[in-house]
CSV table of C-alpha atoms in Angstrom, one decimal:
chain,number,residue,atom,x,y,z
A,27,ALA,CA,152.1,-16.3,152.6
A,28,GLY,CA,152.5,-20.0,152.5
A,29,MET,CA,150.4,-20.5,155.6
A,30,ALA,CA,147.6,-18.4,154.0
A,31,ASN,CA,147.9,-20.6,150.9
A,32,TRP,CA,147.4,-23.8,152.9
A,33,SER,CA,144.5,-22.4,154.9
A,34,VAL,CA,142.7,-21.9,151.5
A,35,SER,CA,144.0,-25.0,149.9
A,36,ILE,CA,143.5,-27.6,152.6
A,37,PRO,CA,139.7,-28.2,151.9
A,38,ILE,CA,140.5,-28.8,148.2
A,39,ASP,CA,143.4,-31.1,149.2
A,40,THR,CA,141.1,-33.0,151.6
A,41,VAL,CA,138.6,-33.6,148.9
A,42,LYS,CA,141.3,-34.6,146.4
A,43,SER,CA,142.7,-37.1,149.0
A,44,ARG,CA,139.3,-38.5,149.7
A,45,ILE,CA,138.6,-39.1,146.0
A,46,GLN,CA,142.0,-40.8,145.6
A,47,THR,CA,141.6,-43.1,148.6
A,48,PHE,CA,138.0,-44.2,148.2
A,49,PRO,CA,137.0,-46.9,145.7
A,50,ALA,CA,136.3,-45.8,142.2
A,51,GLY,CA,132.7,-44.7,141.6
A,52,THR,CA,132.2,-43.5,145.2
A,53,TYR,CA,132.2,-39.9,144.1
A,54,THR,CA,131.4,-38.4,140.7
A,55,GLY,CA,133.8,-35.5,141.1
A,56,MET,CA,135.1,-32.8,143.4
A,57,VAL,CA,131.8,-31.1,144.1
A,58,ASP,CA,130.0,-34.4,144.7
A,59,CYS,CA,132.7,-35.4,147.2
A,60,ALA,CA,132.6,-32.1,149.0
A,61,ARG,CA,128.8,-32.1,149.3
A,62,LYS,CA,128.8,-35.7,150.6
A,63,LEU,CA,131.6,-34.9,153.1
A,64,ILE,CA,129.8,-31.9,154.5
A,65,ALA,CA,126.4,-33.6,154.6
A,66,GLU,CA,127.8,-36.8,156.3
A,67,GLU,CA,130.6,-35.5,158.5
A,68,GLY,CA,130.2,-31.7,158.7
A,69,ALA,CA,132.1,-28.8,157.3
A,70,ALA,CA,134.9,-29.2,159.8
A,71,THR,CA,135.9,-32.4,158.0
A,72,LEU,CA,137.3,-30.3,155.2
A,73,PHE,CA,139.9,-28.9,157.6
A,74,ARG,CA,141.0,-32.2,159.2
A,75,GLY,CA,144.7,-32.1,159.7
A,76,PHE,CA,144.9,-28.3,159.6
A,77,GLY,CA,147.1,-28.1,162.8
A,78,PRO,CA,149.9,-30.4,161.5
A,79,VAL,CA,149.9,-28.7,158.1
A,80,MET,CA,150.3,-25.3,159.8
A,81,LEU,CA,153.2,-26.6,161.9
A,82,ARG,CA,154.9,-27.9,158.8
A,83,ALA,CA,154.1,-24.8,156.7
A,84,PHE,CA,156.0,-22.3,158.8
A,85,PRO,CA,159.4,-23.8,158.7
A,86,ALA,CA,159.0,-25.1,155.1
A,87,ASN,CA,158.1,-21.7,153.8
A,88,ALA,CA,160.8,-20.0,155.8
A,89,ALA,CA,163.3,-22.3,154.2
A,90,CYS,CA,162.0,-21.4,150.7
A,91,PHE,CA,162.2,-17.7,151.4
A,92,MET,CA,165.7,-18.1,152.8
A,93,GLY,CA,166.7,-20.1,149.7
A,94,ARG,CA,165.4,-17.3,147.5
A,95,GLU,CA,167.4,-14.7,149.4
A,96,VAL,CA,170.6,-16.7,149.2
A,97,ALA,CA,170.1,-17.3,145.5
A,98,LEU,CA,169.5,-13.5,144.9
A,99,LYS,CA,172.6,-12.6,146.9
A,100,PHE,CA,174.6,-15.2,145.0
A,101,MET,CA,173.4,-13.8,141.7
A,102,ASP,CA,174.3,-10.2,142.8
A,103,TRP,CA,177.7,-11.5,143.8
A,104,MET,CA,178.2,-13.1,140.4
A,105,GLY,CA,176.9,-10.1,138.4
A,106,ASP,CA,178.9,-6.9,137.6
A,107,SER,CA,178.5,-3.5,139.2
A,108,GLU,CA,175.5,-2.7,137.0
A,109,GLY,CA,173.6,-5.7,138.1
A,110,VAL,CA,173.9,-7.5,134.8
A,111,LEU,CA,174.8,-11.2,135.0
A,112,PRO,CA,177.4,-12.8,132.8
A,113,GLY,CA,175.8,-13.8,129.5
A,114,GLU,CA,172.7,-11.7,130.1
A,115,VAL,CA,171.6,-9.5,127.2
A,116,VAL,CA,170.6,-5.9,128.1
A,117,VAL,CA,168.2,-4.1,125.8
A,118,ALA,CA,168.3,-0.4,126.1
């Protein structure tokens, strides 16, 4: 899921980074920046750095999912037999 997120997000992130690093006034906005990038350097420019991002995304997202599972197991361990955590209000 995280890798799919990055494959969609990286062009937007590339445009954002370009706007942040170029002198003020170079681009009038996100769309202007994207159009100029594609016209001057080609559409592949939007995906520059895709490989390293994917190499990082897999272990980073795996760690997040593992953390989620550990937290859920901990909350189950802390809760009572009905799955209600201490201090949690149950509305029937």
